[in-house]
Structures are given as structure tokens and as C-alpha cells.
Short mmCIF file of N, CA and C in Angstrom, two decimals:
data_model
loop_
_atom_site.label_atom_id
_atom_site.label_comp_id
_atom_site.label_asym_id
_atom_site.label_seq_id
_atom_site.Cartn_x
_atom_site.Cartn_y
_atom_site.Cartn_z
N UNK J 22 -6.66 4.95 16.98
CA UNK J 22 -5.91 4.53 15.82
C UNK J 22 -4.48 5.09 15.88
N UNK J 23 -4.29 6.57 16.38
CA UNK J 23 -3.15 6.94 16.70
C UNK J 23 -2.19 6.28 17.49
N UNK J 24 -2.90 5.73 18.40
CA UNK J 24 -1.83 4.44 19.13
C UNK J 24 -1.13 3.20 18.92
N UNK J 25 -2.32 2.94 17.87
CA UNK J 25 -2.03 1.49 17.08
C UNK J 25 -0.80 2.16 16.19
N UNK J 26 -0.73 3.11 15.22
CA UNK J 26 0.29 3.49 14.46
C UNK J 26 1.45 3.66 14.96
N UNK J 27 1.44 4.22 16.56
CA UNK J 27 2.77 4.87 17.02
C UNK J 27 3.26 3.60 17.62
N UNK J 28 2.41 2.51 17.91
CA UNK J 28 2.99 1.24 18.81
C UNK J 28 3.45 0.40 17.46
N UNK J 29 3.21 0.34 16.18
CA UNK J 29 3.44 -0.45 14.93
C UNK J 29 4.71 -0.19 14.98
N UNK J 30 4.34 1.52 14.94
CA UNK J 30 5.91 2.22 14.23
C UNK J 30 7.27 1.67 15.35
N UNK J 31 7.19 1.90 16.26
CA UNK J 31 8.17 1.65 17.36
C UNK J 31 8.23 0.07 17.17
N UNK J 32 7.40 -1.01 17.16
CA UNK J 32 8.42 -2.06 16.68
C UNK J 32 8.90 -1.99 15.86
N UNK J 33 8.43 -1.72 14.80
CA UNK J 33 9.14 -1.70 13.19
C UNK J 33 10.44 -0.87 13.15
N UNK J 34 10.38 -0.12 13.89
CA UNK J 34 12.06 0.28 13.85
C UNK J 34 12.78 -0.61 15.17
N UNK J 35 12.31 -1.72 15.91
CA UNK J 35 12.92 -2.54 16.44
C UNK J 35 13.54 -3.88 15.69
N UNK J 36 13.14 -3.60 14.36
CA UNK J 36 13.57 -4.72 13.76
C UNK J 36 13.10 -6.06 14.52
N UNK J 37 12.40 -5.96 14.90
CA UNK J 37 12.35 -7.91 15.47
C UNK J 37 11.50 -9.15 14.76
N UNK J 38 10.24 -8.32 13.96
CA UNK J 38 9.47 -8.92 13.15
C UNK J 38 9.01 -8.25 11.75
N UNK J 39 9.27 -8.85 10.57
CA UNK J 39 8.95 -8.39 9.29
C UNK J 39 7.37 -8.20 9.18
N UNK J 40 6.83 -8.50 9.93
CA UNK J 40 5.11 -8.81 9.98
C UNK J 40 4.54 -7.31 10.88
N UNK J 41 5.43 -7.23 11.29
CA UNK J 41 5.42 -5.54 11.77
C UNK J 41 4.78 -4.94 10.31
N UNK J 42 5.50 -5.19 9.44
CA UNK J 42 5.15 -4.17 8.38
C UNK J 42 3.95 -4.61 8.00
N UNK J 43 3.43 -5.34 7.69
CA UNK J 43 2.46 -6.33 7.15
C UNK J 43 1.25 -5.17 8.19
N UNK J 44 1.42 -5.41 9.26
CA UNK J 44 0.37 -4.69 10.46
C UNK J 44 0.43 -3.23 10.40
N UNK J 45 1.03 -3.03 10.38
CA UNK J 45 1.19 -1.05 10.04
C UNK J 45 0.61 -0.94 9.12
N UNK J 46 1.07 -1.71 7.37
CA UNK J 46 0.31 -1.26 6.01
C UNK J 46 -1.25 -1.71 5.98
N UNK J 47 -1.69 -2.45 7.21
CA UNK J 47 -3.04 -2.58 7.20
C UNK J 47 -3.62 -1.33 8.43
N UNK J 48 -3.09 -1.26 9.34
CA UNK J 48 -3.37 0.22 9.87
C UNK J 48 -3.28 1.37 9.15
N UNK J 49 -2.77 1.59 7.91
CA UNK J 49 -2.44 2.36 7.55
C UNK J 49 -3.77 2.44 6.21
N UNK J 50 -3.85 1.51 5.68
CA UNK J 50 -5.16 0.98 4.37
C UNK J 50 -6.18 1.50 5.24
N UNK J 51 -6.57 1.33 6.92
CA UNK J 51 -7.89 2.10 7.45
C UNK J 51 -7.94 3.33 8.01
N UNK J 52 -6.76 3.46 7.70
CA UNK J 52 -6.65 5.37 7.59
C UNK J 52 -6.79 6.05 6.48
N UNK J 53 -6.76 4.79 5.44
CA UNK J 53 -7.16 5.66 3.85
C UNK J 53 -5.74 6.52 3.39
N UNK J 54 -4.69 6.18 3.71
CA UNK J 54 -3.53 6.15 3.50
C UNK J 54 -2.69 5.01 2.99
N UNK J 55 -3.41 5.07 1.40
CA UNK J 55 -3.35 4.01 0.54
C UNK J 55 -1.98 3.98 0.09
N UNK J 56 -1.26 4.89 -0.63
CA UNK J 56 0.20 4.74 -1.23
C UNK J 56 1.02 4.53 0.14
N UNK J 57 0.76 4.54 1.44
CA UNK J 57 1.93 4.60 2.32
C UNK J 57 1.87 3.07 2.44
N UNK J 58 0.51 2.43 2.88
CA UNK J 58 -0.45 1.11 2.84
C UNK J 58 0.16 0.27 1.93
N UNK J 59 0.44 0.62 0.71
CA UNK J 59 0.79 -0.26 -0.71
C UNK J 59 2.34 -0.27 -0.54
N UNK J 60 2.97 0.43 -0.22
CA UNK J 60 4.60 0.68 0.01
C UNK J 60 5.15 -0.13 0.87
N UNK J 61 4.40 -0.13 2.33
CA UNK J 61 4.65 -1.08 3.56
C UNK J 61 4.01 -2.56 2.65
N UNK J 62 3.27 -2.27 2.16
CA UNK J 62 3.49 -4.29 2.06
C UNK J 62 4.12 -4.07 0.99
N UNK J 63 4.49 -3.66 -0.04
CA UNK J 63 5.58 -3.84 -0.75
C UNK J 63 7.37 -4.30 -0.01
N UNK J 64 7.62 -3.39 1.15
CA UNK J 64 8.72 -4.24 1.70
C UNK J 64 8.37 -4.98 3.20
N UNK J 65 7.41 -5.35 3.28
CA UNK J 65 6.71 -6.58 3.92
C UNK J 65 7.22 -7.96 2.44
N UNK J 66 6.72 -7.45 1.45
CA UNK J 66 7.10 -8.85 0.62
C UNK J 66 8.44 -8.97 0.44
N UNK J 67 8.97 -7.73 0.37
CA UNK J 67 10.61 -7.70 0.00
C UNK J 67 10.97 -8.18 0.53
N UNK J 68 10.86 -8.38 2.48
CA UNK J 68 11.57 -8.60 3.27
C UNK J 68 11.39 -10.12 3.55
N UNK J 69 10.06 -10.66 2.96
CA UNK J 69 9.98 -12.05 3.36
C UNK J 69 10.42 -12.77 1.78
N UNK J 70 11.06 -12.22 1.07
CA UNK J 70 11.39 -12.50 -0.45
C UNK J 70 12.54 -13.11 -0.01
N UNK J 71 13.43 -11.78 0.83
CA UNK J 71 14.67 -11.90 0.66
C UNK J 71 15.09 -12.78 2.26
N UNK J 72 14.56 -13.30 2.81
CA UNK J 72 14.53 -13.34 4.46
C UNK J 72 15.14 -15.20 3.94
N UNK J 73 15.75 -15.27 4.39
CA UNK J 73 16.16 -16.79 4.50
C UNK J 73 15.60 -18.34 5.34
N UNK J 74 14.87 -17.22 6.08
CA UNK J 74 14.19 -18.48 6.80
C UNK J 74 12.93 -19.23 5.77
N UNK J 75 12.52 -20.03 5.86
CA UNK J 75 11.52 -21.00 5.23
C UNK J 75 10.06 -20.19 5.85
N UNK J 76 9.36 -20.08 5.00
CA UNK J 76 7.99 -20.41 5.20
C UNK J 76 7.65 -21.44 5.62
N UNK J 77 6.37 -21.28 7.02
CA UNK J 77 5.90 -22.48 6.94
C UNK J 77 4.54 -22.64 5.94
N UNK J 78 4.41 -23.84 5.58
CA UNK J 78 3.16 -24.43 5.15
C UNK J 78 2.25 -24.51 5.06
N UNK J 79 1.46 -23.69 6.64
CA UNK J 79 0.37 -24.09 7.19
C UNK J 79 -0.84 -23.38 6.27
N UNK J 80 -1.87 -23.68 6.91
CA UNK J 80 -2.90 -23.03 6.19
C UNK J 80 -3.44 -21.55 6.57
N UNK J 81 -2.60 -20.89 8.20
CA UNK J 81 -2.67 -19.93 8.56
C UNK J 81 -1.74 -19.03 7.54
N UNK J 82 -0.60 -19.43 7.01
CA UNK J 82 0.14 -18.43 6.55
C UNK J 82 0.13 -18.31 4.68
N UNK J 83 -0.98 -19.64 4.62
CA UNK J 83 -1.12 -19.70 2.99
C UNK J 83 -2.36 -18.17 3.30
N UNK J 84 -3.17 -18.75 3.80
CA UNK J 84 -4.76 -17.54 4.10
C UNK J 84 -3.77 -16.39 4.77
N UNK J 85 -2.79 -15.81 4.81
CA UNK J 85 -2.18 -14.83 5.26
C UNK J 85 -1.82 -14.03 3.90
N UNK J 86 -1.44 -14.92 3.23
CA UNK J 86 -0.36 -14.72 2.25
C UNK J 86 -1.53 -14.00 1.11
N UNK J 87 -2.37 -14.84 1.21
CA UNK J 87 -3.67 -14.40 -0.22
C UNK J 87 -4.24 -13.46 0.32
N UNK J 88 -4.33 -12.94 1.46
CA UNK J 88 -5.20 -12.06 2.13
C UNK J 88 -3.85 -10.61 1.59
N UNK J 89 -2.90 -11.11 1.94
CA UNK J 89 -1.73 -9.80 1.49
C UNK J 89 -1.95 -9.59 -0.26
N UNK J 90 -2.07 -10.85 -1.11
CA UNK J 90 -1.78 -10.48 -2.64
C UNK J 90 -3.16 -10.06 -2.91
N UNK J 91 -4.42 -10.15 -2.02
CA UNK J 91 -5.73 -9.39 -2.66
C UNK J 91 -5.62 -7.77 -2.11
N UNK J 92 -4.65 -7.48 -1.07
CA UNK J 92 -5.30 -6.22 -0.35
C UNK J 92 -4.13 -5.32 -1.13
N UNK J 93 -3.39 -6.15 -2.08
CA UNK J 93 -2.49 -5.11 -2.66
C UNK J 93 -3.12 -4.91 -3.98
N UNK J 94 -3.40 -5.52 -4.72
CA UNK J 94 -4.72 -5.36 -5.87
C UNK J 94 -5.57 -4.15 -5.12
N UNK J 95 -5.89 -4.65 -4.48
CA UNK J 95 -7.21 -3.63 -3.84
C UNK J 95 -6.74 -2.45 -4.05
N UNK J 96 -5.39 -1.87 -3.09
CA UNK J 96 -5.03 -0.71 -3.39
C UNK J 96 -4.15 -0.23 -4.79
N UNK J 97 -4.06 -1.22 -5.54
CA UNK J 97 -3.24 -0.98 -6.74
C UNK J 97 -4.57 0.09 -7.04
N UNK J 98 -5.74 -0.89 -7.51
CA UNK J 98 -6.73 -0.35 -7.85
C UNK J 98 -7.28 1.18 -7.30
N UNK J 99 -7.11 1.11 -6.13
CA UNK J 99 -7.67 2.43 -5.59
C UNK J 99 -6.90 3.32 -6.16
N UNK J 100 -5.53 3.17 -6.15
CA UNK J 100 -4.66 4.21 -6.64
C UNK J 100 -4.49 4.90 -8.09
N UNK J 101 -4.92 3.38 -8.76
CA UNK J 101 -5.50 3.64 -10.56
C UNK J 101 -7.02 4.79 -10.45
N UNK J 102 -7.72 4.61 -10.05
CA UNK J 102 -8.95 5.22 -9.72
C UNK J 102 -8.42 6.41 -9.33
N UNK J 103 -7.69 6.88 -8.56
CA UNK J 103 -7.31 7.86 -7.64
C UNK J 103 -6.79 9.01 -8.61
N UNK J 104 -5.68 8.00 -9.33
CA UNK J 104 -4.87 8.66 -10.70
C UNK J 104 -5.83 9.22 -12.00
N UNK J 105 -7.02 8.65 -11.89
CA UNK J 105 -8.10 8.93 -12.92
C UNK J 105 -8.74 10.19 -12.76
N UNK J 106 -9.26 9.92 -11.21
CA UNK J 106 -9.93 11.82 -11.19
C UNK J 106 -8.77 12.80 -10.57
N UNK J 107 -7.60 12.47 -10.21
CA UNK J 107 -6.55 13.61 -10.52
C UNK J 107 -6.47 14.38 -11.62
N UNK J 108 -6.50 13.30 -13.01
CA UNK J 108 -5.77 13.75 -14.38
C UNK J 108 -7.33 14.71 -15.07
N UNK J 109 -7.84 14.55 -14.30
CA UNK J 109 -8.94 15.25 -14.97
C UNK J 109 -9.16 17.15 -14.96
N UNK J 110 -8.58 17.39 -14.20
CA UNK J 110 -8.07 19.02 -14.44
C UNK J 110 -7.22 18.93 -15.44
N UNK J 111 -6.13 18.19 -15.26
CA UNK J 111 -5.14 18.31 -16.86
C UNK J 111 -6.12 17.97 -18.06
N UNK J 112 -6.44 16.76 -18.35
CA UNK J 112 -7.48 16.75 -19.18
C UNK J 112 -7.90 17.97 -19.75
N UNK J 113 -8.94 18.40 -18.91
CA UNK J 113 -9.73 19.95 -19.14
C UNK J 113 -8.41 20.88 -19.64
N UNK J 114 -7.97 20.98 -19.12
CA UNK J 114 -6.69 21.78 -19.46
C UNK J 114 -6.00 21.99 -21.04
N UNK J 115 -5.81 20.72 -20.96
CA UNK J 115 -5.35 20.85 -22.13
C UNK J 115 -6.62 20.60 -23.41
N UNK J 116 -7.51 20.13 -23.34
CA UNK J 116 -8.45 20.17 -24.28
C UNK J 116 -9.24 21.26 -24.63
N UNK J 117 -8.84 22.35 -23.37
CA UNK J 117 -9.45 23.43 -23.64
C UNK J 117 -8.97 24.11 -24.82
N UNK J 118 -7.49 23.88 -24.63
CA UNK J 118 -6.02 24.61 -25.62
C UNK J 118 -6.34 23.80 -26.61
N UNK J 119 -6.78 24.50 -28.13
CA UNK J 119 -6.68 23.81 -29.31
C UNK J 119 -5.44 23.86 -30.11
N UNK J 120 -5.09 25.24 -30.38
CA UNK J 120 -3.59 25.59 -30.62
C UNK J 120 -2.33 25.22 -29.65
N UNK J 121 -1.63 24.53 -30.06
CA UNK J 121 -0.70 23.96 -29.32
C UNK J 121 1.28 25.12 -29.03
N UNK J 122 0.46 26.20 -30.09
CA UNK J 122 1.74 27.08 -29.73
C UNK J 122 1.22 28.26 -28.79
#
């Protein structure tokens, strides 16, 4: 897996394909390195937001496209979950404290 990341990373700073990112933030989702995962396709979309060339049509890049807007849900979600049993020491924390001075 270490190879796949370091060969992602080195195109992606070659600039030659935006889909670079797209492939790293899914190498990166099976490392369980969810916020880095959610960030890379965040400017995976940026970059094909702002990218001037046309989409094509096909049915490979529609099933590309839905496969990207479910796996970012996915990790939205993981990260909501994630944020849930973090806050739970604070929780305790402060519910322990009844007096607030």
C-alpha cells in the first residue's frame, strides 16, 4: 500500500491528471485515513468544477461520478461518528461539573 501512495503522490505533484486525486483519496479511505480521503476528493471535485474541459457523457464517467458523491457521504458520515465518540470525554467532563464557577 506504501507504494501505491508514494506512486499516487509523485503523479499528483506532476500535475498531469486531476483523477490522480480521485486515486490517492481512495488509497487513502483504505488506509482508514478518512479526513485526508474526504479532503483529496474534495479538490478532486474542485478541480473538475473549475477545469474547463467538458465532461464526457458516457456511462463510465456518470458511474464514476456517483461512485465519488456516495464515497464522500460515506466518509462525511464516518467523520460525524468519529466526532461523536471524541466529544464524549468532554461530555463527561463537563457534566461531571455542576457549578459552573
Amino acid at each position: 500500500m506504501r507504494c501505491a501512495l508514494a506512486a499516487c503522490e509523485r503523479l499528483i505533484l506532476l500535475e498531469s491528471d486531476a483523477k490522480e486525486l480521485r486515486d490517492y483519496s481512495i488509497l487513502l479511505y483504505h488506509c482508514r485515513l478518512y479526513e485526508q480521503s474526504l479532503q483529496y476528493l474534495k479538490f478532486y471535485q474542485d478541480s473538475m468544477n473549475s477545469s474547463l474541459q467538458k465532461h464526457p457523457s458516457n456511462s463510465v464517467s456518470s458511474l464514476e461520478n456517483d461512485a465519488m458523491e456516495k464515497l464522500m457521504i460515506r466518509l462525511s458520515l464516518i467523520l460525524m461518528e468519529q466526532g461523536w465518540s471524541r466529544s464524549t470525554y468532554v461530555r463527561n467532563f463537563l457534566g461531571n461539573n455542576f457549578e459552573p464557577w
